[in-house]
Coordinates of C-alpha atoms and ligand atoms in Angstrom, one line a residue:
M103 CA -52.7 14.9 -83.8
V104 CA -49.8 13.3 -85.7
Q105 CA -48.9 10.1 -84.1
F106 CA -45.3 9.1 -84.6
S107 CA -44.3 5.7 -84.3
E108 CA -43.0 4.2 -81.1
K109 CA -39.5 3.9 -82.7
I110 CA -39.4 7.0 -84.6
L111 CA -39.8 8.9 -80.3
N112 CA -37.6 6.6 -79.1
I113 CA -35.2 7.9 -81.5
A114 CA -36.4 11.6 -80.8
S115 CA -35.6 11.5 -76.7
T116 CA -32.5 9.3 -76.9
A117 CA -31.3 12.1 -79.3
E118 CA -32.6 14.7 -76.5
D119 CA -30.8 13.1 -73.6
Q120 CA -27.8 13.2 -75.8
I121 CA -27.8 16.6 -76.9
A122 CA -28.8 18.3 -73.6
A123 CA -25.2 19.9 -72.8
R124 CA -24.8 21.2 -76.4
L125 CA -28.6 22.9 -75.9
R126 CA -27.3 24.6 -73.1
E127 CA -24.4 26.2 -74.5
I128 CA -26.5 27.2 -77.2
D129 CA -28.8 28.9 -74.8
R130 CA -25.6 30.7 -73.3
I131 CA -24.5 32.2 -76.6
A132 CA -28.0 33.4 -77.5
D133 CA -28.3 35.1 -73.9
H134 CA -24.9 36.9 -74.6
N135 CA -26.0 37.9 -78.3
Q136 CA -29.5 39.1 -77.3
W137 CA -27.8 41.2 -73.7
K138 CA -25.8 42.7 -76.4
V139 CA -28.5 43.4 -78.5
I140 CA -30.7 45.4 -75.5
E141 CA -27.8 47.2 -74.4
S142 CA -27.0 48.2 -77.6
F143 CA -30.8 49.4 -78.0
Q144 CA -30.7 50.9 -74.7
H145 CA -27.4 52.9 -75.0
H146 CA -28.6 54.6 -78.4
K147 CA -31.9 55.3 -76.5
V148 CA -34.5 53.9 -78.9
S149 CA -37.8 54.7 -78.4
D150 CA -41.1 54.7 -79.9
Y151 CA -40.9 57.7 -82.6
H152 CA -37.8 55.7 -84.2
F153 CA -40.4 53.1 -85.6
A154 CA -42.4 55.6 -87.4
G155 CA -41.8 55.0 -91.6
S156 CA -40.7 58.0 -93.6
T157 CA -41.8 59.1 -96.8
G158 CA -39.9 61.0 -100.3
Y159 CA -35.9 61.4 -99.2
A160 CA -36.7 61.1 -96.1
Y161 CA -34.0 63.0 -94.7
N162 CA -33.1 63.5 -91.2
D163 CA -35.1 59.9 -90.7
R164 CA -34.0 59.6 -87.0
G165 CA -35.4 55.3 -86.9
R166 CA -33.2 54.4 -90.0
E167 CA -30.2 56.4 -88.5
V168 CA -30.3 55.3 -84.9
L169 CA -30.8 51.6 -86.9
D170 CA -27.6 52.2 -88.2
D171 CA -26.0 53.2 -85.1
V172 CA -27.4 50.0 -83.1
Y173 CA -25.9 47.7 -86.0
A174 CA -22.6 49.1 -85.5
D175 CA -22.6 48.5 -82.1
V176 CA -24.1 45.0 -82.3
F177 CA -21.2 43.8 -84.8
G178 CA -18.7 46.0 -83.0
A179 CA -17.7 48.2 -86.2
E180 CA -17.1 51.7 -86.7
S181 CA -20.5 52.2 -89.0
A182 CA -23.6 50.0 -90.7
L183 CA -25.9 50.6 -93.3
V184 CA -29.3 48.8 -92.5
R185 CA -31.6 49.1 -95.3
P186 CA -34.8 47.7 -96.6
H187 CA -33.9 48.6 -100.3
F188 CA -31.2 45.7 -100.6
A189 CA -33.4 43.7 -101.9
S190 CA -31.3 39.9 -101.1
G191 CA -28.3 39.2 -99.8
T192 CA -26.6 39.1 -103.2
H193 CA -27.7 42.4 -103.7
T194 CA -26.3 43.4 -100.7
I195 CA -22.8 42.1 -101.0
S196 CA -22.5 42.8 -104.6
T197 CA -23.3 46.8 -103.4
A198 CA -20.5 46.1 -101.0
L199 CA -18.0 44.4 -103.0
F200 CA -18.6 47.2 -106.5
G201 CA -18.8 50.2 -103.0
V202 CA -14.8 49.2 -102.5
L203 CA -13.5 47.8 -106.2
R204 CA -12.3 49.9 -108.7
P205 CA -11.4 48.4 -112.7
G206 CA -8.2 47.4 -112.8
D207 CA -8.9 45.7 -108.9
E208 CA -9.0 42.2 -107.9
L209 CA -11.1 40.4 -105.7
L210 CA -9.5 37.4 -104.5
Y211 CA -11.6 34.6 -102.8
I212 CA -9.5 32.4 -100.3
T213 CA -12.4 29.9 -99.5
G214 CA -13.2 28.2 -102.6
R215 CA -15.6 28.9 -105.3
P216 CA -18.4 31.7 -103.1
Y217 CA -21.8 31.0 -102.9
D218 CA -23.9 30.0 -106.6
T219 CA -25.9 33.4 -106.5
L220 CA -22.0 35.4 -106.7
H221 CA -21.1 33.8 -109.6
K222 CA -23.0 35.7 -111.8
V223 CA -22.1 39.0 -110.0
I224 CA -18.5 38.0 -110.6
G225 CA -19.5 37.4 -114.2
E226 CA -17.5 37.2 -116.9
Y227 CA -14.9 40.1 -119.1
G228 CA -17.7 42.0 -121.6
D229 CA -20.8 40.4 -120.6
G230 CA -22.6 43.3 -120.5
T231 CA -24.4 42.3 -117.7
G232 CA -22.6 45.2 -115.7
S233 CA -20.7 42.3 -113.4
L234 CA -17.5 43.0 -111.5
R235 CA -15.3 41.8 -114.5
D236 CA -17.7 43.5 -116.9
F237 CA -16.5 46.7 -115.1
G238 CA -12.7 45.8 -115.5
I239 CA -12.8 43.8 -112.1
H240 CA -10.5 41.2 -112.1
Y241 CA -11.8 37.8 -109.9
S242 CA -9.8 34.9 -108.8
E243 CA -10.3 32.4 -106.0
V244 CA -8.1 29.9 -104.4
D245 CA -10.0 26.1 -103.4
L246 CA -9.6 25.0 -99.7
N247 CA -6.9 22.5 -99.0
A248 CA -7.9 18.9 -98.8
E249 CA -8.3 19.5 -94.9
G250 CA -10.9 21.9 -96.1
D251 CA -8.5 24.6 -94.6
I252 CA -7.5 27.8 -96.8
D253 CA -4.6 26.7 -98.8
W254 CA -2.0 29.6 -97.6
E255 CA 0.9 28.7 -100.2
R256 CA -1.7 29.5 -103.4
V257 CA -3.0 32.2 -101.3
E258 CA 0.4 34.1 -100.9
A259 CA 1.1 33.4 -104.5
A260 CA -2.0 34.5 -105.8
I261 CA -1.7 38.3 -104.3
Q262 CA -1.3 40.9 -106.8
P263 CA 0.0 44.1 -106.6
S264 CA -3.6 44.9 -108.1
T265 CA -5.5 42.4 -105.2
K266 CA -7.5 44.7 -103.3
V267 CA -10.1 42.5 -101.8
I268 CA -9.9 39.4 -99.9
G269 CA -13.1 37.4 -99.9
I270 CA -13.8 34.9 -97.0
Q271 CA -17.2 33.1 -96.8
R272 CA -18.1 32.0 -93.2
S273 CA -20.9 29.7 -94.2
R274 CA -20.3 26.1 -95.9
G275 CA -23.1 27.3 -98.1
Y276 CA -24.5 24.4 -99.9
D277 CA -21.5 22.5 -99.8
W278 CA -20.0 19.8 -98.1
R279 CA -17.7 21.5 -96.3
S280 CA -17.3 23.2 -92.5
S281 CA -17.9 26.5 -91.4
F282 CA -15.3 28.9 -90.6
S283 CA -15.8 29.8 -87.0
V284 CA -15.1 33.2 -85.9
A285 CA -12.0 31.9 -84.7
D286 CA -10.7 31.0 -87.5
I287 CA -11.3 34.5 -89.4
E288 CA -9.3 36.0 -86.6
K289 CA -6.7 33.6 -87.5
M290 CA -7.0 34.5 -91.5
V291 CA -7.4 38.7 -90.5
K292 CA -3.9 37.9 -88.5
R293 CA -1.9 36.1 -91.6
I294 CA -3.6 38.2 -94.2
R295 CA -2.4 41.6 -92.4
E296 CA 1.1 40.2 -92.2
L297 CA 1.3 39.3 -96.1
R298 CA -0.2 42.6 -96.9
P299 CA -1.8 45.4 -93.7
D300 CA -3.7 47.4 -96.8
L301 CA -6.2 44.4 -98.1
I302 CA -9.4 45.0 -97.7
I303 CA -10.8 41.8 -95.9
F304 CA -14.7 41.4 -96.8
V305 CA -16.8 38.3 -94.6
D306 CA -19.9 37.2 -96.6
N307 CA -21.7 36.8 -93.3
C308 CA -24.9 35.3 -94.4
Y309 CA -26.4 32.2 -91.8
G310 CA -23.6 33.3 -89.5
E311 CA -24.9 36.6 -87.3
F312 CA -25.6 35.2 -83.7
T313 CA -24.4 31.9 -84.3
E314 CA -21.6 32.6 -82.1
Q315 CA -20.3 35.3 -79.3
L316 CA -18.6 37.5 -81.6
E317 CA -18.8 38.5 -85.2
P318 CA -16.4 38.8 -88.0
T319 CA -15.8 42.4 -87.4
Q320 CA -14.9 42.5 -84.2
V321 CA -11.9 40.6 -84.9
G322 CA -10.7 42.6 -87.8
V323 CA -12.5 42.3 -90.5
D324 CA -13.1 45.4 -92.8
L325 CA -16.2 45.2 -94.4
I326 CA -19.0 42.5 -93.8
A327 CA -22.8 41.7 -95.3
G328 CA -25.8 39.8 -94.7
S329 CA -29.5 39.5 -95.4
L330 CA -32.5 40.6 -93.4
I331 CA -34.5 37.6 -94.5
K332 CA -31.8 35.2 -92.6
N333 CA -30.3 35.8 -89.2
P334 CA -30.5 39.3 -88.2
G335 CA -33.7 39.9 -89.4
G336 CA -35.1 37.3 -86.6
G337 CA -37.8 36.0 -88.9
L338 CA -39.5 39.6 -88.6
A339 CA -37.7 42.0 -91.2
E340 CA -39.9 41.7 -94.6
T341 CA -36.8 42.6 -96.2
G342 CA -33.1 44.0 -96.6
G343 CA -29.8 43.7 -96.1
Y344 CA -26.9 45.1 -94.0
I345 CA -23.5 46.1 -94.5
C346 CA -21.1 46.5 -91.4
G347 CA -17.3 47.3 -91.2
K348 CA -15.0 50.3 -91.3
E349 CA -16.7 54.0 -91.9
R350 CA -14.9 54.3 -95.6
F351 CA -15.8 51.6 -96.6
V352 CA -19.5 51.2 -95.5
N353 CA -20.0 55.1 -96.5
Q354 CA -18.8 53.7 -100.3
A355 CA -21.1 50.7 -100.4
A356 CA -23.7 53.7 -99.5
Y357 CA -22.6 55.7 -103.0
R358 CA -23.1 52.3 -104.5
L359 CA -26.5 51.8 -103.0
T360 CA -28.2 55.1 -103.8
A361 CA -25.6 57.8 -105.2
P362 CA -22.5 59.4 -105.5
G363 CA -22.9 62.7 -102.7
I364 CA -26.0 61.0 -101.5
G365 CA -25.3 57.8 -99.6
R366 CA -26.9 57.1 -97.0
E367 CA -28.5 60.5 -96.3
V368 CA -31.7 59.3 -98.3
G369 CA -34.3 56.3 -98.4
A370 CA -37.6 56.3 -97.2
M371 CA -38.3 53.1 -94.9
M372 CA -41.9 52.5 -96.0
G373 CA -43.1 51.1 -92.8
T374 CA -40.6 48.9 -92.2
T375 CA -38.2 50.4 -89.5
R376 CA -39.9 48.9 -86.3
A377 CA -40.0 45.4 -87.7
I378 CA -36.2 45.5 -88.5
Y379 CA -35.6 46.8 -84.6
Q380 CA -37.9 43.9 -83.6
G381 CA -36.2 41.8 -85.6
L382 CA -32.7 42.4 -84.5
F383 CA -33.7 42.4 -80.9
L384 CA -35.5 38.8 -81.6
A385 CA -32.4 37.4 -83.6
P386 CA -30.4 36.2 -80.9
S387 CA -32.8 34.1 -79.1
T388 CA -34.8 33.0 -82.6
V389 CA -31.3 31.6 -84.0
G390 CA -30.5 29.4 -80.7
Q391 CA -33.7 28.1 -81.5
A392 CA -33.0 27.0 -84.9
L393 CA -29.2 26.1 -83.8
K394 CA -31.0 24.0 -81.6
G395 CA -32.7 22.2 -84.2
S396 CA -30.2 21.5 -86.0
V397 CA -28.5 19.6 -83.4
F398 CA -31.2 18.1 -82.5
A399 CA -31.5 17.0 -86.6
A400 CA -27.8 16.2 -86.4
S401 CA -28.4 13.8 -83.7
V402 CA -31.4 12.0 -84.9
F403 CA -30.2 11.6 -88.4
E404 CA -26.9 10.4 -87.1
S405 CA -29.0 7.5 -85.0
A406 CA -31.3 6.5 -87.9
G407 CA -27.8 5.7 -89.6
F408 CA -27.3 9.1 -91.7
V409 CA -24.3 11.3 -92.2
T410 CA -23.8 14.7 -91.2
R411 CA -22.1 17.6 -91.1
P412 CA -21.7 19.5 -89.3
G413 CA -22.1 16.4 -86.3
W414 CA -24.6 16.7 -83.5
N415 CA -21.2 18.0 -81.1
E416 CA -19.3 20.0 -83.1
I417 CA -18.7 23.9 -82.8
R418 CA -21.4 25.6 -85.2
S419 CA -20.9 29.1 -87.1
D420 CA -23.8 28.7 -89.2
L421 CA -27.5 27.4 -89.0
I422 CA -26.8 25.0 -92.3
Q423 CA -27.2 21.2 -91.2
A424 CA -26.0 19.0 -94.3
V425 CA -27.4 15.4 -94.1
S426 CA -26.0 12.7 -96.4
F427 CA -29.2 10.3 -97.6
S428 CA -27.4 8.2 -99.9
S429 CA -30.5 7.3 -102.0
A430 CA -33.0 9.9 -104.2
E431 CA -35.8 7.9 -102.3
H432 CA -34.9 9.0 -98.5
L433 CA -33.6 12.9 -99.8
V434 CA -36.9 13.1 -101.5
A435 CA -39.0 11.9 -98.1
F436 CA -36.8 14.2 -95.8
V437 CA -37.8 17.5 -98.1
Q438 CA -41.3 16.3 -98.4
G439 CA -41.4 15.6 -94.7
I440 CA -40.2 19.4 -93.7
Q441 CA -42.8 20.6 -95.9
K442 CA -45.5 18.3 -94.4
A443 CA -44.5 20.1 -90.7
A444 CA -44.6 23.9 -92.3
A445 CA -47.3 25.7 -90.8
V446 CA -47.4 27.7 -93.8
D447 CA -48.4 25.8 -97.2
S448 CA -48.3 22.2 -95.7
H449 CA -50.5 21.0 -98.1
V450 CA -47.9 21.3 -101.4
V451 CA -45.6 18.3 -101.9
P452 CA -42.6 19.3 -103.2
E453 CA -40.7 18.0 -106.2
P454 CA -37.7 17.3 -107.8
W455 CA -37.2 20.2 -111.2
D456 CA -34.8 21.6 -113.2
M457 CA -34.0 24.9 -111.6
P458 CA -32.4 27.6 -114.1
G459 CA -28.8 27.5 -113.7
Y460 CA -28.2 24.1 -112.2
K461 CA -27.1 20.9 -113.4
H462 CA -29.1 18.6 -111.4
P463 CA -33.0 18.9 -110.6
V464 CA -33.5 20.4 -107.1
I465 CA -36.0 19.8 -104.5
M466 CA -36.8 22.2 -102.1
A467 CA -39.0 22.9 -98.7
A468 CA -40.3 26.2 -98.0
G469 CA -43.6 26.7 -95.8
T470 CA -42.2 30.3 -94.6
F471 CA -44.0 33.8 -93.4
I472 CA -41.3 35.6 -95.4
Q473 CA -40.5 34.4 -99.3
G474 CA -37.5 32.6 -99.2
G475 CA -36.9 33.7 -95.3
S476 CA -34.3 31.1 -94.5
L477 CA -34.2 31.6 -90.6
E478 CA -37.3 29.7 -90.8
L479 CA -37.7 26.2 -91.2
S480 CA -36.4 25.0 -95.3
A481 CA -35.0 22.5 -97.1
D482 CA -33.2 22.2 -100.3
A483 CA -31.5 19.4 -101.9
P484 CA -30.0 18.9 -105.7
L485 CA -30.8 15.2 -106.6
R486 CA -27.1 14.1 -107.3
E487 CA -25.1 11.8 -105.9
P488 CA -24.1 11.3 -102.6
Y489 CA -28.0 12.9 -102.4
I490 CA -27.0 15.1 -99.6
G491 CA -30.0 17.2 -98.3
Y492 CA -29.7 20.7 -96.4
M493 CA -31.6 22.1 -94.0
Q494 CA -31.9 25.3 -92.0
G495 CA -33.5 27.6 -90.2
G496 CA -37.2 27.4 -87.7
L497 CA -38.2 30.1 -85.8
T498 CA -39.1 27.6 -83.1
Y499 CA -36.8 24.6 -82.2
S500 CA -40.0 22.6 -81.3
H501 CA -41.1 23.3 -85.4
V502 CA -37.6 21.9 -86.4
K503 CA -38.3 18.9 -83.9
Y504 CA -41.4 18.1 -85.7
G505 CA -40.0 18.7 -89.0
V506 CA -36.9 16.4 -88.7
L507 CA -39.6 13.9 -86.9
M508 CA -42.2 14.4 -90.1
A509 CA -39.1 13.7 -91.9
L510 CA -38.0 10.2 -90.2
Q511 CA -41.7 9.5 -90.2
T512 CA -42.3 9.7 -94.2
M513 CA -39.3 7.7 -94.7
S514 CA -41.1 5.0 -92.7
D515 CA -44.0 4.8 -94.2
R516 CA -42.3 4.3 -97.6
N517 CA -40.2 2.1 -95.8
L518 CA -37.1 3.3 -95.9
L519 CA -35.9 3.2 -92.1
Ligands
LIG621 C1 -28.0 33.3 -98.7 C2 -26.7 33.6 -99.3 C3 -26.5 34.5 -99.9 C4 -27.1 35.1 -101.0 O1 -28.1 35.5 -100.4 P1 -29.3 35.5 -101.2 O2 -30.7 36.4 -100.0 O3 -29.8 34.2 -101.5 O4 -29.2 36.4 -102.4 C5 -24.5 34.4 -100.0 N1 -23.8 33.8 -99.7 C6 -24.5 32.7 -98.8 C7 -23.1 32.4 -97.7 C8 -25.6 32.6 -98.4 O5 -25.7 31.7 -97.1

């Protein structure tokens, strides 16, 4: 058994008293979403035979078809495309964008610079990679204002006749900004509709699913996309992604994923179906566990003297917990502590390394059952001032607590507390 010091155990128990009411609120959101998912399964009469795998073209794979219907229901959308053939969140988002955009159209991101992996999807004119710009699709973005809100004046000025898609990133990603709640997104939708009703509103929903009672497609967003090795996969889905929204746009994405004329009619599920269903069933509760862990982490790190974002008492719209440690030693101890608490690969010690595409060395903790699965407890941090560590996920609240306390204990063992 690990022995945490008296001081650390005291911090933990004070934190749990402090956050008790917040944890109850998270339970209520999880209940709401759990019941929503179960009712959708019931409505579509999900049955054992839906879980069978399909092969070859997989025409009329009922498990696949009903899975799409269940997702559409849960996300309050006309249509959904849920497939193991999406290799990652980036692939899913890219498919959605290429599905609806045509050469000469413009994509305008209004939440500032999007998530890192999307930069290459946007690409450069003539880069030869088949990026959006390489295909003659234009891109621009409007940074958030100093308060971290949408800069509407600049957004209005940026909308061109060629603007076709408005991009919104719900999650903070690995930025020291706030996430946008679904209520915030609803306001954005109203405002954009006033400006130009025909614009397609796309939300990168990664890390956001089931953190609130509503999803962006339930407040008027046209198209969303996310990864199955994050929230909606419930820790069970082995790979894949989903796209939900207006039927026309989802079909266009399906034509892009497979081929025009084929779309969603083919695609062998190769034995992944049951885990995707069962993962969706577990997702509301598992996301709740991870959120509770993040609230616990915020409270604990605040009482240890660090700055956290969001704070323990703030509304959450994604899984990411950022902590500013102010020193490289604390940051490294934090990440190494999280790794030490893993059930998988606890014996490896993460070290900072020069990851391709990053200006600063990066250190990561990931002891996961699914490679890169970030509904599982993981932590990442670029080694640069002000030494912000990002943690997310945790299949069980208890594991996150263990990880957070191990991080503190590691700091304490190195005389950093
Ligand atoms: C994770 C993530 C992505 C990309 O997903 P990958 O699976 O890493 O390709 C895109 N946007 C946001 C906000 C994310 O959190």
